[in-house]
Amino acid sequence: MSSREFNGQERSVEQDTEQKSGDREECPDCQGQVNMVGGEKVCRTCGLVVEENCIDRGPEWRTFETDKRDRTGAPITPTRHDRGLSTEIGFGTDGKGNPISGRKRRQLGRLRREHDRGRWRSKAERNLALGLVDVRRIAGALDLPESIRDQACTLFRSAQGEDLLRGRSIEAFTAGCLYAVCRCNGLPRTIEEVKAFARCGGSAVENAYSVLNKEFGLAAKPPLAQDYVPRLASDLNVGETVQRRALDLAREADDAGLVNGCQPSGFAAACLYIAADEQGEGVSQLTAAHAADVSTATVRANRDKIRSFDFEDP
DNA sequence: ACGATTATTGCGTTCTT
DNA sequence: AAGAAAACAATAATCGT
């Protein structure tokens, strides 16, 4: 939460200077190197999310202030079936903001109805619109960055273009697209979390994902424990040093293949638990387990695995 | 809250047909 | 080659401290 507000302030200031410099950036907290992880700028050492939604497709809103910039108009977005270029008939007021009433209002109502009906040229286009709304809904519920949401919308478009939706539900595919994009970007969301917001059966989501994976050959990386550390850390409200230590543990465990066969989120929870324990921060097994949606027994098992590995000797 | 023990589940292997 | 089954590891549930 706190990092999110932080972004909101920083963006307007730094957007111009940093846009595509590609130069090294420093984490404001620990001066570590910052690199891109799936649409988010994340500090390599402490895991702080410096900036998210780095791709800005928006227009230059300052056009009316300084006449130099001429990119105007509504923002074009893949999240609307017509890419945001449609027109809508508003309610209540006329063009000057004065209220309207009576016959005129009812006339506008009829006009709006016909306008809405004429909006979709085909069933497919209507389905697309439905799907994109659903993608937006789930992405918002999961608190995902905009770039992820937009990628998911684009993926949904492709899926429909390839006729993958035939006989399957729209809702399953929207959830599947979101999960697929998260996987491709190393963004830590389990399929369970996505399923929780999908308006369809969980198996349908899995099926949609596997179809997407097969048809498009998605670049889905195997999920890593270290990917889950930043989010869990912020959920648990631990300090910087704890988070950094946990990230180190997770990274080493990932490299050593210690996480193979385990649930990476549960493993990350164990890393956080150990790190917090070392620093004397009171994070109980229960809270750590709950944040990662695993049981305390899993946290314990993974903790023992880490401890017995003993990172010094190899 | 934590640890130990037991039960369940999921999954890759291996054995059959 | 396809399916069934025994085997194993990870996770969850339960009980005791």
Coordinates of C-alpha atoms (C1' of nucleotides) in Angstrom, one line a residue:
Chain A
M1 CA 0.0 0.0 0.0
S2 CA 2.6 2.4 1.0
S3 CA 4.7 1.8 -2.1
R4 CA 1.7 2.4 -4.2
E5 CA 1.1 5.9 -2.9
F6 CA 4.8 6.5 -3.2
N7 CA 4.5 5.7 -6.9
G8 CA 1.7 8.0 -7.5
Q9 CA 3.8 10.9 -6.3
E10 CA 6.9 10.0 -8.1
R11 CA 5.5 9.3 -11.5
S12 CA 4.5 12.7 -12.5
V13 CA 7.9 14.0 -11.6
E14 CA 10.2 11.4 -12.9
Q15 CA 8.3 10.3 -16.0
D16 CA 10.0 12.6 -18.3
T17 CA 13.5 12.3 -17.2
E18 CA 13.6 8.5 -16.7
Q19 CA 11.4 7.3 -19.5
K20 CA 13.7 5.3 -21.7
S21 CA 17.1 6.3 -20.4
G22 CA 18.1 2.6 -19.7
D23 CA 20.7 3.9 -17.3
R24 CA 21.3 2.3 -14.0
E25 CA 18.8 3.3 -11.4
E26 CA 19.2 3.2 -7.7
C27 CA 16.8 2.1 -5.1
P28 CA 15.8 5.0 -2.9
D29 CA 16.1 2.8 0.2
C30 CA 19.2 0.7 -0.1
Q31 CA 20.9 2.0 -3.2
G32 CA 20.7 -1.4 -4.8
Q33 CA 20.3 -1.9 -8.5
V34 CA 16.8 -1.6 -9.9
N35 CA 15.7 -3.7 -12.8
M36 CA 12.5 -4.5 -14.7
V37 CA 10.4 -7.4 -13.6
G38 CA 7.3 -7.7 -15.6
G39 CA 6.2 -4.2 -15.9
E40 CA 7.4 -3.3 -12.5
K41 CA 10.7 -1.7 -11.5
V42 CA 11.9 -3.8 -8.6
C43 CA 15.0 -3.3 -6.5
R44 CA 17.3 -6.3 -6.9
T45 CA 18.5 -6.4 -3.4
C46 CA 15.6 -5.3 -1.2
G47 CA 12.7 -6.1 -3.5
L48 CA 11.1 -2.7 -3.2
V49 CA 8.7 -2.0 -6.0
V50 CA 10.1 1.4 -7.2
E51 CA 7.6 1.9 -9.9
E52 CA 5.0 -0.1 -11.6
N53 CA 3.1 0.4 -14.8
C54 CA 6.2 1.6 -16.5
I55 CA 4.6 1.5 -20.0
D56 CA 2.6 4.7 -20.3
R57 CA 0.3 4.6 -23.3
G58 CA -1.6 7.7 -22.2
P59 CA -1.8 10.9 -24.1
E60 CA -0.1 14.1 -23.2
W61 CA -2.7 15.7 -21.2
R62 CA -0.8 18.9 -20.9
T63 CA -1.7 19.8 -24.5
F64 CA -3.9 22.6 -23.5
E65 CA -1.2 24.2 -21.4
T66 CA 1.8 24.0 -23.5
D67 CA 1.2 24.0 -27.2
K68 CA 4.3 22.0 -28.0
R69 CA 2.7 18.6 -27.5
D70 CA 0.2 17.6 -30.0
R71 CA -0.7 14.0 -29.0
T72 CA -4.3 14.5 -28.0
G73 CA -7.5 12.6 -27.8
A74 CA -8.7 9.8 -25.7
P75 CA -6.1 7.2 -24.6
I76 CA -6.1 4.2 -26.8
T77 CA -6.3 1.1 -24.7
P78 CA -6.5 -2.6 -25.5
T79 CA -8.9 -3.0 -22.6
R80 CA -11.9 -1.9 -24.6
H81 CA -13.4 -3.8 -27.5
D82 CA -13.2 -0.7 -29.7
R83 CA -9.9 0.4 -28.1
G84 CA -11.6 3.1 -26.2
L85 CA -12.6 5.0 -29.3
S86 CA -16.4 4.7 -28.9
T87 CA -18.8 7.5 -28.1
E88 CA -21.3 7.4 -25.3
I89 CA -24.4 9.5 -24.7
G90 CA -24.3 10.9 -21.3
F91 CA -27.0 11.4 -18.7
G92 CA -28.5 14.5 -17.1
T93 CA -26.8 17.5 -18.6
D94 CA -26.4 19.0 -22.0
G95 CA -23.1 20.1 -23.6
K96 CA -22.7 23.1 -21.4
G97 CA -23.5 21.3 -18.2
N98 CA -27.0 22.5 -17.8
P99 CA -29.6 20.0 -16.6
I100 CA -32.1 18.7 -19.1
S101 CA -35.5 17.3 -18.5
G102 CA -38.8 16.1 -19.8
R103 CA -39.2 15.3 -23.5
K104 CA -35.7 15.9 -24.4
R105 CA -34.4 13.5 -21.7
R106 CA -36.7 10.7 -23.0
Q107 CA -35.6 11.4 -26.5
L108 CA -32.0 11.1 -25.5
G109 CA -32.9 7.9 -23.7
R110 CA -34.2 6.3 -26.9
L111 CA -31.3 7.6 -28.8
R112 CA -28.9 6.0 -26.3
R113 CA -30.7 2.7 -26.6
E114 CA -30.4 2.5 -30.3
H115 CA -26.9 3.7 -30.1
D116 CA -26.0 0.9 -27.8
R117 CA -27.6 -1.6 -30.1
G118 CA -25.7 -0.4 -33.0
R119 CA -22.4 -0.6 -31.2
W120 CA -21.7 -4.2 -31.8
R121 CA -21.2 -5.3 -35.3
S122 CA -21.2 -9.0 -34.5
K123 CA -21.6 -11.5 -31.7
A124 CA -17.9 -11.9 -31.6
E125 CA -17.4 -8.3 -30.9
R126 CA -19.9 -8.3 -28.2
N127 CA -18.2 -11.3 -26.5
L128 CA -14.9 -9.5 -26.8
A129 CA -16.3 -6.5 -25.0
L130 CA -17.7 -8.8 -22.3
G131 CA -14.4 -10.5 -21.9
L132 CA -12.4 -7.3 -21.7
V133 CA -14.7 -6.0 -19.0
D134 CA -14.2 -9.2 -17.1
V135 CA -10.4 -8.9 -17.4
R136 CA -10.5 -5.4 -16.0
R137 CA -12.7 -6.6 -13.2
I138 CA -10.4 -9.4 -12.1
A139 CA -7.2 -7.4 -12.7
G140 CA -8.6 -4.7 -10.4
A141 CA -9.7 -7.2 -7.8
L142 CA -6.2 -8.8 -7.8
D143 CA -4.6 -5.4 -7.7
L144 CA -2.5 -6.0 -10.7
P145 CA -0.5 -3.3 -12.5
E146 CA -2.0 -1.9 -15.7
S147 CA 0.6 -3.3 -18.0
I148 CA -0.4 -6.8 -16.9
R149 CA -4.0 -6.0 -17.4
D150 CA -3.4 -4.7 -20.9
Q151 CA -1.3 -7.7 -21.8
A152 CA -4.1 -10.0 -20.6
C153 CA -6.6 -8.0 -22.7
T154 CA -4.3 -8.4 -25.7
L155 CA -4.0 -12.1 -25.1
F156 CA -7.7 -12.4 -24.9
R157 CA -8.1 -10.7 -28.2
S158 CA -5.6 -13.2 -29.7
A159 CA -7.4 -16.1 -28.2
Q160 CA -10.7 -15.0 -29.7
G161 CA -9.0 -14.3 -33.0
E162 CA -7.7 -17.9 -33.0
D163 CA -11.2 -19.2 -32.3
L164 CA -10.2 -20.7 -29.0
L165 CA -13.4 -19.6 -27.2
R166 CA -15.6 -21.9 -29.2
G167 CA -17.5 -24.1 -26.7
R168 CA -15.7 -22.6 -23.7
S169 CA -16.8 -19.8 -21.4
I170 CA -15.6 -16.3 -21.7
E171 CA -15.1 -16.0 -17.9
A172 CA -12.7 -19.0 -17.9
F173 CA -10.6 -17.4 -20.6
T174 CA -10.4 -14.0 -19.0
A175 CA -9.1 -15.6 -15.8
G176 CA -6.9 -17.9 -17.8
C177 CA -5.4 -15.0 -19.7
L178 CA -4.7 -13.0 -16.5
Y179 CA -3.0 -16.0 -14.9
A180 CA -1.0 -16.7 -18.1
V181 CA 0.3 -13.1 -18.3
C182 CA 1.2 -13.2 -14.6
R183 CA 3.2 -16.4 -15.2
C184 CA 5.0 -15.0 -18.2
N185 CA 6.0 -11.9 -16.3
G186 CA 7.1 -13.7 -13.2
L187 CA 4.4 -11.8 -11.2
P188 CA 3.5 -13.7 -8.1
R189 CA -0.1 -14.7 -8.3
T190 CA -1.1 -18.3 -7.7
I191 CA -3.8 -19.8 -9.9
E192 CA -5.9 -20.2 -6.8
E193 CA -6.0 -16.5 -6.3
V194 CA -7.1 -15.9 -9.9
K195 CA -9.7 -18.7 -9.6
A196 CA -11.1 -17.1 -6.5
F197 CA -12.3 -14.1 -8.6
A198 CA -13.3 -16.0 -11.7
R199 CA -17.0 -16.3 -12.3
C200 CA -16.7 -19.9 -13.4
G201 CA -15.5 -23.3 -12.1
G202 CA -11.8 -23.5 -11.2
S203 CA -11.2 -26.4 -13.5
A204 CA -12.4 -24.3 -16.4
V205 CA -9.7 -21.7 -15.6
E206 CA -7.1 -24.4 -15.6
N207 CA -8.3 -25.7 -18.9
A208 CA -8.4 -22.3 -20.5
Y209 CA -4.8 -21.7 -19.3
S210 CA -3.6 -25.0 -20.7
V211 CA -5.3 -24.3 -24.0
L212 CA -3.6 -20.9 -24.1
N213 CA -0.3 -22.4 -23.2
K214 CA -0.6 -25.0 -25.9
E215 CA -1.9 -22.8 -28.7
F216 CA 0.4 -19.8 -28.1
G217 CA 3.4 -21.5 -26.6
L218 CA 3.5 -19.0 -23.8
A219 CA 6.8 -18.0 -22.3
A220 CA 5.6 -19.0 -18.9
K221 CA 8.5 -19.4 -16.5
P222 CA 8.4 -21.9 -13.7
P223 CA 7.3 -20.0 -10.6
L224 CA 10.1 -19.1 -8.3
A225 CA 10.1 -18.6 -4.5
Q226 CA 11.9 -15.3 -4.8
D227 CA 9.1 -13.9 -6.9
Y228 CA 6.7 -14.2 -4.0
V229 CA 9.0 -12.6 -1.4
P230 CA 8.3 -8.9 -2.1
R231 CA 4.5 -9.2 -2.0
L232 CA 4.5 -11.5 1.1
A233 CA 6.9 -9.1 2.8
S234 CA 4.6 -6.2 2.3
D235 CA 1.6 -8.2 3.4
L236 CA 3.4 -9.1 6.6
N237 CA 4.7 -5.6 7.2
V238 CA 8.3 -6.6 7.8
G239 CA 11.3 -4.3 7.7
E240 CA 13.8 -3.8 4.9
T241 CA 16.5 -5.9 6.3
V242 CA 14.2 -8.8 6.9
Q243 CA 12.9 -8.6 3.3
R244 CA 16.4 -8.5 1.9
R245 CA 17.5 -11.4 3.9
A246 CA 14.4 -13.4 2.9
L247 CA 15.1 -12.6 -0.7
D248 CA 18.7 -13.8 -0.4
L249 CA 17.5 -17.1 1.1
A250 CA 14.8 -17.6 -1.5
R251 CA 17.2 -16.8 -4.3
E252 CA 19.8 -19.2 -3.1
A253 CA 17.2 -21.9 -2.5
D254 CA 15.9 -21.4 -6.0
D255 CA 19.3 -21.7 -7.5
A256 CA 20.1 -24.8 -5.5
G257 CA 16.9 -26.4 -6.7
L258 CA 15.7 -26.7 -3.2
V259 CA 12.3 -25.4 -4.1
N260 CA 11.8 -28.1 -6.8
G261 CA 8.5 -29.9 -6.2
C262 CA 7.5 -27.5 -3.4
Q263 CA 4.9 -24.8 -3.6
P264 CA 7.0 -21.6 -4.1
S265 CA 4.7 -19.4 -2.2
G266 CA 5.0 -21.6 0.8
F267 CA 8.7 -21.7 0.5
A268 CA 8.8 -17.9 0.3
A269 CA 6.8 -17.7 3.5
A270 CA 9.4 -19.9 5.2
C271 CA 12.1 -17.6 4.0
L272 CA 10.3 -14.6 5.5
Y273 CA 9.7 -16.5 8.7
I274 CA 13.4 -17.3 9.1
A275 CA 14.5 -13.8 8.2
A276 CA 12.1 -12.2 10.6
D277 CA 13.1 -14.7 13.3
E278 CA 16.7 -13.8 12.9
Q279 CA 16.0 -10.1 13.2
G280 CA 13.8 -10.6 16.2
E281 CA 10.7 -9.4 14.4
G282 CA 7.6 -11.1 15.6
V283 CA 6.2 -13.0 12.6
S284 CA 4.4 -16.1 13.7
Q285 CA 4.3 -19.2 11.6
L286 CA 0.5 -18.7 11.4
T287 CA 0.6 -15.2 9.9
A288 CA 3.4 -16.2 7.5
A289 CA 1.5 -19.3 6.5
H290 CA -1.8 -17.4 6.1
A291 CA -0.2 -14.7 3.9
A292 CA 1.0 -17.4 1.5
D293 CA -2.2 -19.5 1.8
V294 CA -0.5 -22.6 3.1
S295 CA -0.5 -24.4 6.4
T296 CA 1.9 -23.8 9.3
A297 CA 3.2 -27.3 8.8
T298 CA 4.3 -26.4 5.3
V299 CA 6.2 -23.4 6.7
R300 CA 7.9 -25.5 9.2
A301 CA 8.8 -28.2 6.7
N302 CA 10.3 -25.7 4.4
R303 CA 12.1 -23.9 7.2
D304 CA 13.8 -27.1 8.2
K305 CA 14.8 -27.8 4.7
I306 CA 16.5 -24.4 4.5
R307 CA 18.2 -24.8 7.8
S308 CA 19.5 -28.3 7.1
F309 CA 20.8 -27.2 3.7
D310 CA 23.2 -24.8 5.4
F311 CA 24.2 -22.3 2.7
E312 CA 27.8 -21.9 3.7
D313 CA 29.5 -25.2 2.7
P314 CA 29.0 -25.5 -1.0
Chain B
dA1 C1' 2.3 -20.6 19.3
dC2 C1' 5.1 -24.3 18.2
dG3 C1' 6.3 -29.2 17.4
dA4 C1' 5.4 -34.1 16.3
dT5 C1' 2.6 -37.5 14.3
dT6 C1' -0.8 -39.1 11.2
dA7 C1' -3.8 -38.6 7.0
dT8 C1' -4.5 -37.0 2.5
dT9 C1' -3.4 -35.6 -2.0
dG10 C1' -1.0 -35.2 -6.1
dC11 C1' 2.3 -36.8 -9.3
dG12 C1' 6.0 -39.1 -11.8
dT13 C1' 7.4 -43.9 -12.4
dT14 C1' 6.7 -48.5 -13.4
dC15 C1' 4.3 -52.4 -14.4
dT16 C1' 0.5 -54.6 -17.4
dT17 C1' -2.6 -55.5 -21.2
Chain C
dA1 C1' 1.4 -47.3 -26.7
dA2 C1' -2.2 -46.7 -23.3
dG3 C1' -3.8 -47.5 -18.9
dA4 C1' -3.5 -49.3 -14.0
dA5 C1' -1.2 -49.5 -9.8
dA6 C1' 2.2 -49.3 -6.3
dA7 C1' 5.4 -45.7 -4.3
dC8 C1' 6.9 -41.4 -2.9
dA9 C1' 7.0 -36.6 -1.5
dA10 C1' 4.5 -32.4 -0.2
dT11 C1' 0.9 -30.6 2.3
dA12 C1' -3.0 -30.5 5.5
dA13 C1' -5.1 -32.0 9.8
dT14 C1' -4.9 -33.3 14.4
dC15 C1' -3.2 -33.7 18.9
dG16 C1' 0.0 -32.7 22.6
dT17 C1' 3.2 -29.3 24.9

